[in-house]
Coordinates of C-alpha atoms in Angstrom, one line a residue:
X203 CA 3.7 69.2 -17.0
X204 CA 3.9 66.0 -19.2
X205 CA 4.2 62.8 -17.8
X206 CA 7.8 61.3 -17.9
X207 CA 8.0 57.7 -19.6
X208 CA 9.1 56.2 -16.0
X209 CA 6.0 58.1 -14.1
X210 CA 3.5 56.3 -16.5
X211 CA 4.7 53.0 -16.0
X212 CA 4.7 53.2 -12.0
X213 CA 1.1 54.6 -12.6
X214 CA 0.0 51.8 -14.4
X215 CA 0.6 49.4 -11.4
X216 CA -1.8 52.0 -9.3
X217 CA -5.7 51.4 -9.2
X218 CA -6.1 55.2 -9.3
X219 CA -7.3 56.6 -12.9
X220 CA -4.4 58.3 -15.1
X221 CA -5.7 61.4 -16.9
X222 CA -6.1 61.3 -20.8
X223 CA -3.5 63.4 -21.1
X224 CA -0.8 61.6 -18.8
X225 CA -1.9 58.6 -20.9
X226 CA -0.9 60.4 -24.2
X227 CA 2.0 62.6 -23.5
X228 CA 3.4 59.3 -21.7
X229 CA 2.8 56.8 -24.6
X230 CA 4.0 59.9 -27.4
X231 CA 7.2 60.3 -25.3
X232 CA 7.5 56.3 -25.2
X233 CA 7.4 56.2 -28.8
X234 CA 10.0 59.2 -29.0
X235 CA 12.9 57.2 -27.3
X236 CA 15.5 56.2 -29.6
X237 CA 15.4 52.8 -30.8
X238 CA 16.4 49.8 -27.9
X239 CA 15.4 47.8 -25.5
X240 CA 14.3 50.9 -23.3
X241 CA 11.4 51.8 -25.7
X242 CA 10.6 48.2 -26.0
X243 CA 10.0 47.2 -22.9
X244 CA 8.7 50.4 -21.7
X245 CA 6.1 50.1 -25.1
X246 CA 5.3 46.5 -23.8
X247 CA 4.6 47.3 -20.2
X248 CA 2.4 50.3 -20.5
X249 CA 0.2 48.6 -23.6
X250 CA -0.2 45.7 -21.8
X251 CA -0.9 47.4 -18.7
X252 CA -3.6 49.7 -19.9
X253 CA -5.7 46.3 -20.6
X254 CA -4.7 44.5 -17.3
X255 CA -6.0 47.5 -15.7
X256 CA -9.9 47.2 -17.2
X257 CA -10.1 48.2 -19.8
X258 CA -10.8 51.8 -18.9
X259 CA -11.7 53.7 -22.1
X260 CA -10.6 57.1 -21.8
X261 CA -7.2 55.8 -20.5
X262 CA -7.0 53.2 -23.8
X263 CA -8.5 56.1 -26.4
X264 CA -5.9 58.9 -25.2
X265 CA -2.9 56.1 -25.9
X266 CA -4.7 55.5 -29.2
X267 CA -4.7 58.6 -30.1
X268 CA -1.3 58.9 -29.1
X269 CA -0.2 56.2 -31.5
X270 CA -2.5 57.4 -34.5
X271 CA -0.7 61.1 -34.0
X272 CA 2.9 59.9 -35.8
X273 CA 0.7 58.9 -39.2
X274 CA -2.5 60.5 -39.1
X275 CA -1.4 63.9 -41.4
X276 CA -0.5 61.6 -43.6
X277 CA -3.8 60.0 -44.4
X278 CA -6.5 60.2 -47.5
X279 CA -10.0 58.9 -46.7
X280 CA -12.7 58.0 -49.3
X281 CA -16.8 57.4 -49.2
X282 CA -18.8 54.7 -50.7
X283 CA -20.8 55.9 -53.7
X284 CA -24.2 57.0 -52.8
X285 CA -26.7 54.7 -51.4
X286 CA -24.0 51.6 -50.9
X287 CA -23.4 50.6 -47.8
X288 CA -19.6 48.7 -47.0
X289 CA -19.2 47.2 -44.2
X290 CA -15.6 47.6 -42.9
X291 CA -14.2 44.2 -41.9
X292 CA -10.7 43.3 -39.9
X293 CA -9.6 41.9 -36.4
X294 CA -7.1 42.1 -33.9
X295 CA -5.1 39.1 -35.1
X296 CA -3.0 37.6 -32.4
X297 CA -5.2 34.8 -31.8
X298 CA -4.0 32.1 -29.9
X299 CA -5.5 29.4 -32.3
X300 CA -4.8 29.6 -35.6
X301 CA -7.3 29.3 -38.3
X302 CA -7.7 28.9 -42.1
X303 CA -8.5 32.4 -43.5
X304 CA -12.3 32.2 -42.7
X305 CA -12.8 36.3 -42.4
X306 CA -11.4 36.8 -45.8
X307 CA -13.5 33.8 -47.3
X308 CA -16.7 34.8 -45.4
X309 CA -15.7 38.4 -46.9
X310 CA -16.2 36.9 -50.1
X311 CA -19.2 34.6 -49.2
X312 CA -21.3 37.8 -47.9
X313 CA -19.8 39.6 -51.2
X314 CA -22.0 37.3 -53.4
X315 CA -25.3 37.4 -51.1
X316 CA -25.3 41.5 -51.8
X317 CA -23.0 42.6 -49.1
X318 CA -20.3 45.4 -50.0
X319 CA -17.2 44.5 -47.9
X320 CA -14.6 46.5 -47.6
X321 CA -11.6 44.1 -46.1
X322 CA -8.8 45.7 -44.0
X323 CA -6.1 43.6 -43.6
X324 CA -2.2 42.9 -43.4
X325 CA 0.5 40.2 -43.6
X326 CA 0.0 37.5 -40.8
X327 CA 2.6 38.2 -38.0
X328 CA 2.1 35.2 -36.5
X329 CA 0.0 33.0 -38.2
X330 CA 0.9 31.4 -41.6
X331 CA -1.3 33.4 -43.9
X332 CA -3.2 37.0 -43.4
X333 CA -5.6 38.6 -45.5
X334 CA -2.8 40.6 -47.1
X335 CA -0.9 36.9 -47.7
X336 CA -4.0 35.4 -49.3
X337 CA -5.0 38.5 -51.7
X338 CA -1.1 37.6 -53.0
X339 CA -1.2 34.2 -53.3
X340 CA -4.6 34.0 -55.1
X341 CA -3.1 36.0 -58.0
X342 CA -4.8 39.4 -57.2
X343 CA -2.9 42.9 -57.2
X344 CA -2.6 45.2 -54.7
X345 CA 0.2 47.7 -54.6
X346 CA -0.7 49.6 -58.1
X347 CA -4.6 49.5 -57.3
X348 CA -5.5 53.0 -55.7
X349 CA -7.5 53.6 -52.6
X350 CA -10.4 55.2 -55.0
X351 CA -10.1 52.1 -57.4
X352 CA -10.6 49.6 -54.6
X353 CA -13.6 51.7 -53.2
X354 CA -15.3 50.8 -57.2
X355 CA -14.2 47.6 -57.6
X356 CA -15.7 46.9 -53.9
X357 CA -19.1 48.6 -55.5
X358 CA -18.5 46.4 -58.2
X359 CA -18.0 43.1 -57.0
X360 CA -19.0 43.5 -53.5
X361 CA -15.6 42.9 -52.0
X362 CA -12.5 45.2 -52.0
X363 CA -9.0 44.5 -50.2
X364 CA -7.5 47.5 -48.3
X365 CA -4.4 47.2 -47.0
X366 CA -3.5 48.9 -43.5
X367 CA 0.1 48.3 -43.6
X368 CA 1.3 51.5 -45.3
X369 CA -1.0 53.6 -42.9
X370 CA 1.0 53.8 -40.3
X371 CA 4.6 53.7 -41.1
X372 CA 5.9 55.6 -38.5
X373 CA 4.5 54.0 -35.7
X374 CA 5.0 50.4 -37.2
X375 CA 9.0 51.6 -37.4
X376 CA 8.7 51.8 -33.6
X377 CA 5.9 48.7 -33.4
X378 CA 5.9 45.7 -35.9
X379 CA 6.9 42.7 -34.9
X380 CA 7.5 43.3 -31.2
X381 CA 3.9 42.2 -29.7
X382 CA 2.7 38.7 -30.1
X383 CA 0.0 39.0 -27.8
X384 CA -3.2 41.0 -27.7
X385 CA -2.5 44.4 -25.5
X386 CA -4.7 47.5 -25.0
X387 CA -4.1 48.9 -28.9
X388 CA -5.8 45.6 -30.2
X389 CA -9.3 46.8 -28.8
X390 CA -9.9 49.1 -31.3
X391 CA -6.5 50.1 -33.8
X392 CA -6.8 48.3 -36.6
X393 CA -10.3 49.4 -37.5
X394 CA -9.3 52.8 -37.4
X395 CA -6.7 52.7 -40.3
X396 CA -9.5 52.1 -43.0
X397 CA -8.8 54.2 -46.0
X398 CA -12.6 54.3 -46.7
X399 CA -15.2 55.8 -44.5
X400 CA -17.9 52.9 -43.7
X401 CA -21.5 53.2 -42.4
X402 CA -20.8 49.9 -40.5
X403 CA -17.8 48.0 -39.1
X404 CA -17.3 44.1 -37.7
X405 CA -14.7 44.3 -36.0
X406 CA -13.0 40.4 -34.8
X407 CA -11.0 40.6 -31.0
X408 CA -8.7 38.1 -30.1
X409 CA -9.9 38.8 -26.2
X410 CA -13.1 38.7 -24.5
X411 CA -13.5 42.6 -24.0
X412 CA -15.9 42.9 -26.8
X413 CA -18.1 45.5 -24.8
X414 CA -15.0 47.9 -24.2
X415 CA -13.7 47.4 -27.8
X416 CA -17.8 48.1 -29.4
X417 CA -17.8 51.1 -26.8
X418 CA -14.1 52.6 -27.7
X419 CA -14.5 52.4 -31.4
X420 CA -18.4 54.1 -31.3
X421 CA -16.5 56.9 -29.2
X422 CA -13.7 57.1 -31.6
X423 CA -16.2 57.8 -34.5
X424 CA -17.7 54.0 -35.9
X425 CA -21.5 54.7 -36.3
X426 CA -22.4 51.4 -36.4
X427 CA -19.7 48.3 -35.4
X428 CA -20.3 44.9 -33.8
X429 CA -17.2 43.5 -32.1
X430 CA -16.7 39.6 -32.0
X431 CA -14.8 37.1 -29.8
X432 CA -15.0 32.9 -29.8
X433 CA -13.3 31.4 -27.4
X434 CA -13.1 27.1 -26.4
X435 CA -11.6 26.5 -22.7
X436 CA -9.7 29.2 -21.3
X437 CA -6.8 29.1 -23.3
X438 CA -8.6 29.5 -27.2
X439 CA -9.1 33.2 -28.1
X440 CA -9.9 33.7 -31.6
X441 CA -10.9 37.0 -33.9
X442 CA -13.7 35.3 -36.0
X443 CA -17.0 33.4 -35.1
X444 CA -16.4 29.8 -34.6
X445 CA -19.4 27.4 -34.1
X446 CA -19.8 25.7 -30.8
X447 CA -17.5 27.8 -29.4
X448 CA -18.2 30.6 -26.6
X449 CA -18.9 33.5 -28.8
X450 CA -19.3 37.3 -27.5
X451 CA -20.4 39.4 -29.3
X452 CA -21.5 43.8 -28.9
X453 CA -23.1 45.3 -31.2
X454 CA -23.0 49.7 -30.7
X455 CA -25.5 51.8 -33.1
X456 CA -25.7 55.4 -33.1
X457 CA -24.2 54.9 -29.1
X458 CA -26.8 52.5 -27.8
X459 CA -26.2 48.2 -27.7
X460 CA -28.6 46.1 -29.5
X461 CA -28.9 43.8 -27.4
X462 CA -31.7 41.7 -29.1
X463 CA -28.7 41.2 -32.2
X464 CA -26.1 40.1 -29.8
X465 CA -28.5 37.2 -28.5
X466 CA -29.3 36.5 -32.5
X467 CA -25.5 36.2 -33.2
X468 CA -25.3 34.0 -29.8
X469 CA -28.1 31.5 -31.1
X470 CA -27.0 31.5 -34.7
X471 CA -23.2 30.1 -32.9
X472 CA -25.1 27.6 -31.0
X473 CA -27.1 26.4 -33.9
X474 CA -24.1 24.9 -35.2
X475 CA -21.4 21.8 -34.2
X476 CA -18.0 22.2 -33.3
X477 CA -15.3 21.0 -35.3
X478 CA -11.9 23.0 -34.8
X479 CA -10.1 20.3 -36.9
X480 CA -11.9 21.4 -40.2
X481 CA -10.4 25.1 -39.5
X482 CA -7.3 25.0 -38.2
X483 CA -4.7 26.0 -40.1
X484 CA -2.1 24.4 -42.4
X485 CA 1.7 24.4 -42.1
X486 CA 1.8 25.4 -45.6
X487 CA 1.0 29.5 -46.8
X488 CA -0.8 28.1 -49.8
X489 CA -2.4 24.8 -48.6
X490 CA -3.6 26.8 -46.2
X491 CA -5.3 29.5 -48.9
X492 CA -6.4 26.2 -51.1
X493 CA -8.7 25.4 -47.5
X494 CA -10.3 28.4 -48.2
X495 CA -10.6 28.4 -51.9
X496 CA -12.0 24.5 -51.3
X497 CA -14.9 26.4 -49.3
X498 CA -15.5 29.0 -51.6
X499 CA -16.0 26.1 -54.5
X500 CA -18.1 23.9 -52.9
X501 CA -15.9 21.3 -52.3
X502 CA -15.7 21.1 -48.8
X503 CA -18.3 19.4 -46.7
X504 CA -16.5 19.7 -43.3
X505 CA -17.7 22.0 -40.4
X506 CA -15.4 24.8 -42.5
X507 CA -18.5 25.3 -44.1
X508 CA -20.5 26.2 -41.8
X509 CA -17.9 28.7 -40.0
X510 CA -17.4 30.7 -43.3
X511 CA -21.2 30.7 -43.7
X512 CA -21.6 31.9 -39.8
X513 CA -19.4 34.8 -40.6
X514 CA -20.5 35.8 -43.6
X515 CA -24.1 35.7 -42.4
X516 CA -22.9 38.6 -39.9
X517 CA -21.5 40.7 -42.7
X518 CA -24.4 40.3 -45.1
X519 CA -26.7 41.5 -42.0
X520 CA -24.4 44.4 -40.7
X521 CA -24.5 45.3 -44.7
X522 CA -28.4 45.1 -44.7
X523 CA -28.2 41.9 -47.8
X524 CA -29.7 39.6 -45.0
X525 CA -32.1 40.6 -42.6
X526 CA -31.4 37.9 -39.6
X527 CA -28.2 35.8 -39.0
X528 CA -30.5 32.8 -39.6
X529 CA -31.5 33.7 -43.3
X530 CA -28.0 34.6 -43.6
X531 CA -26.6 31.3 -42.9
X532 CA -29.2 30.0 -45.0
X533 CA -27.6 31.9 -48.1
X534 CA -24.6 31.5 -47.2
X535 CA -24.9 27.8 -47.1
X536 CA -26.3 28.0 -50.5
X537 CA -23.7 30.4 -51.8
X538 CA -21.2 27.9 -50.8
X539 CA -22.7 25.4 -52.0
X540 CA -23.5 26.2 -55.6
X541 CA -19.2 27.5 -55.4
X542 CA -20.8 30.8 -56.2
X543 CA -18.0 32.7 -54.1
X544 CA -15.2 31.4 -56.4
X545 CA -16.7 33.5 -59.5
X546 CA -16.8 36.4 -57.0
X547 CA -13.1 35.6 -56.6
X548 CA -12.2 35.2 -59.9
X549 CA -13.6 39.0 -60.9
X550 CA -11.9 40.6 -58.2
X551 CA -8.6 38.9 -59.4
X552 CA -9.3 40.5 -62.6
X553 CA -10.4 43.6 -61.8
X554 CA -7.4 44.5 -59.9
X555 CA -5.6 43.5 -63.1
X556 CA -4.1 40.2 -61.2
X557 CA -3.1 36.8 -63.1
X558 CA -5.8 34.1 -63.2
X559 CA -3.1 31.9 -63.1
X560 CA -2.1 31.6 -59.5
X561 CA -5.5 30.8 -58.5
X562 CA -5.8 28.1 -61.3
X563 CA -2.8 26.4 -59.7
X564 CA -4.6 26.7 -56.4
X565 CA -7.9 24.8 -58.2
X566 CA -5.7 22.2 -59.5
X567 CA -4.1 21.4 -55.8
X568 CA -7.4 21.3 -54.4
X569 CA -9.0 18.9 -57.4
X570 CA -5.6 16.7 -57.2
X571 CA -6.2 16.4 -53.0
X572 CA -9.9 15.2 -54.2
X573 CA -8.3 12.1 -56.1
X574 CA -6.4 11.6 -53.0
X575 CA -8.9 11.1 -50.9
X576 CA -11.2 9.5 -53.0
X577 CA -13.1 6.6 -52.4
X578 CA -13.1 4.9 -56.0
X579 CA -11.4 1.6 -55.7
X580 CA -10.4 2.3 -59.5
X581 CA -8.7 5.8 -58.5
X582 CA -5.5 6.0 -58.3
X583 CA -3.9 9.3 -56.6
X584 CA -1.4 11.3 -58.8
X585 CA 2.6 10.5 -58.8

């Protein structure tokens, strides 16, 4: 006999184990209640709970699975070409501080080292700009470009955009918007709705269960997928590697941890200052995109730099262009520094038959803030 909505909830407050299957049938009847507060709350309580309570895997995978059952007929997957290996690349979101886009930059930074990146992403829900925001306001298209076209202009170029938000209309009808806050979903859903079948996947956490979210998404099918987590205090939780900060990190290969990588990742954070000025984010959608376009020219000498680099340096080793995190954020450095990324950029706008024009505008904001700041005594900023 199923599980009633009501029973599940009063077993979440119990230290006993709930079955897999009292898990699904209980989050799949949750989901089936008309629209209201009921489901809301009810949605809320059990998601959250299912992370208070551990994690314990087999209790999170059975309500994943539950959630994934509404779309999943529905979805087409695709393959690399032969002998290219993407990396899959998205986060939890709900980060508690907010950031410049530094995954989507550092996507485009390991893109140009010889990494193939396959970016998942959405519209922010809480911050000002998400991967899917800064793929729109950089002039590039998305909506016409097929699954299959973005899987060759990623082989191309080395980076692709993949957007998750049409894979799961059904349960966003009954989810989006409602959850501010990382809950037992955000350990390992979002990597799951990639249109394109990866041989490796980072995957960014906006909580410190990295070894639960590495060891869900290796049983859930990821061969190869290193989960990531900086935090600074008790209160900071982002979904992207921040230097200085405490980082954890897990990476799962065919089942077994690599231990020896995680430390590398560890010392490769250490190696670097911390400066969470230079990333934060800016009030304004597109001043906030120009802070990562300023990166991506090489014209940015804050610690920005370095925390695109220290990302990037994790994709081009997960994507076998880099063979440690150091020599990564060697070439990283160098990519940045030459503004070898932007050229990247500029063909993937192209390619997905976007306007050059958006991003131009975005060039000229960033060289007009350069007269602004300047230190010319002659200079004279802009009216």
């Amino acid at each position: 006999m199923a599980v009633t909505t009501p029973l599940l909830a009063q077993k979440i407050n119990s230290p006993a184990d709930i079955a897999p299957k009292d898990v699904y049938d209980g989050v799949a009847s949750i989901l089936a209640l008309p629209e209201g507060h009921t489901r809301d709350v009810m949605l809320g309580s059990v998601l959250t709970g299912l992370l208070l309570r551990g994690p314990r895997l087999e209790e999170v995978e059975a309500a994943i699975r539950a959630a994934t059952n509404l779309d999943r007929t529905g979805w087409d997957f695709h393959r690399p070409p032969a002998g290219v290996r993407f990396v899959g690349y998205t986060g939890s979101g709900k980060k508690s501080f907010k950031t410049i886009n530094l995954s989507t930059a550092a996507a485009l930074v390991a893109a140009t080292g010889g990494a193939h990146v396959a970016k998942l992403g959405s519209r922010s829900a809480s911050s000002k700009t998400g991967s899917r925001d800064f793929i729109d306001l950089v002039g590039a298209t998305n909506e016409t470009v097929s699954h299959q076209e973005m899987v060759d202009i990623t082989a191309e170029v080395g980076f692709g955009f993949f957007s998750i938000e049409n894979r799961v209309p059904e349960f966003d009808r009954r989810y989006g918007g409602r959850f501010q806050a990382v809950h037992a979903l955000s350990l390992a859903f979002p990597a799951l709705l990639s249109p394109v079948t990866c041989p490796a996947y980072v995957y960014g956490l906006s909580h410190p269960a990295v070894g639960a979210s590495a060891r869900l998404l290796s049983r859930l099918g990821l061969p190869d997928v290193t989960v990531i987590n900086s935090s600074v205090g008790q209160t900071v939780q982002v979904d992207e590697l921040l230097p200085g900060s405490t980082v954890r990190t897990c990476r799962i290969s065919a089942g077994e941890e690599d231990l020896a990588f995680n430390d590398e990742v560890r010392r490769g954070v250490g190696s670097m200052p911390q400066d969470l000025m230079s990333v934060t984010q800016h009030e304004d959608p597109l001043g906030n995109v120009a802070a990562a376009i300023r990166v991506l020219a090489g014209r940015d000498s804050s610690q920005a730099r370095n925390a695109v680099a220290l990302n990037a340096a994790l994709l081009m080793v997960m994507s076998e262009a880099a063979s440690t995190i150091r020599s990564g954020i060697d070439k990283a450095l160098s990519i940045i520094d030459e503004g070898a990324a932007l050229d990247t950029l500029q063909r993937f706008v192209r390619l997905t038959g976007g306007s050059a024009h958006q991003l131009h505008l975005l060039l000229r904001t960033i060289d007009a803030t350069a007269l602004l700041v300047s230190s010319g005594a002659k200079e004279t900023a802009p009216c």
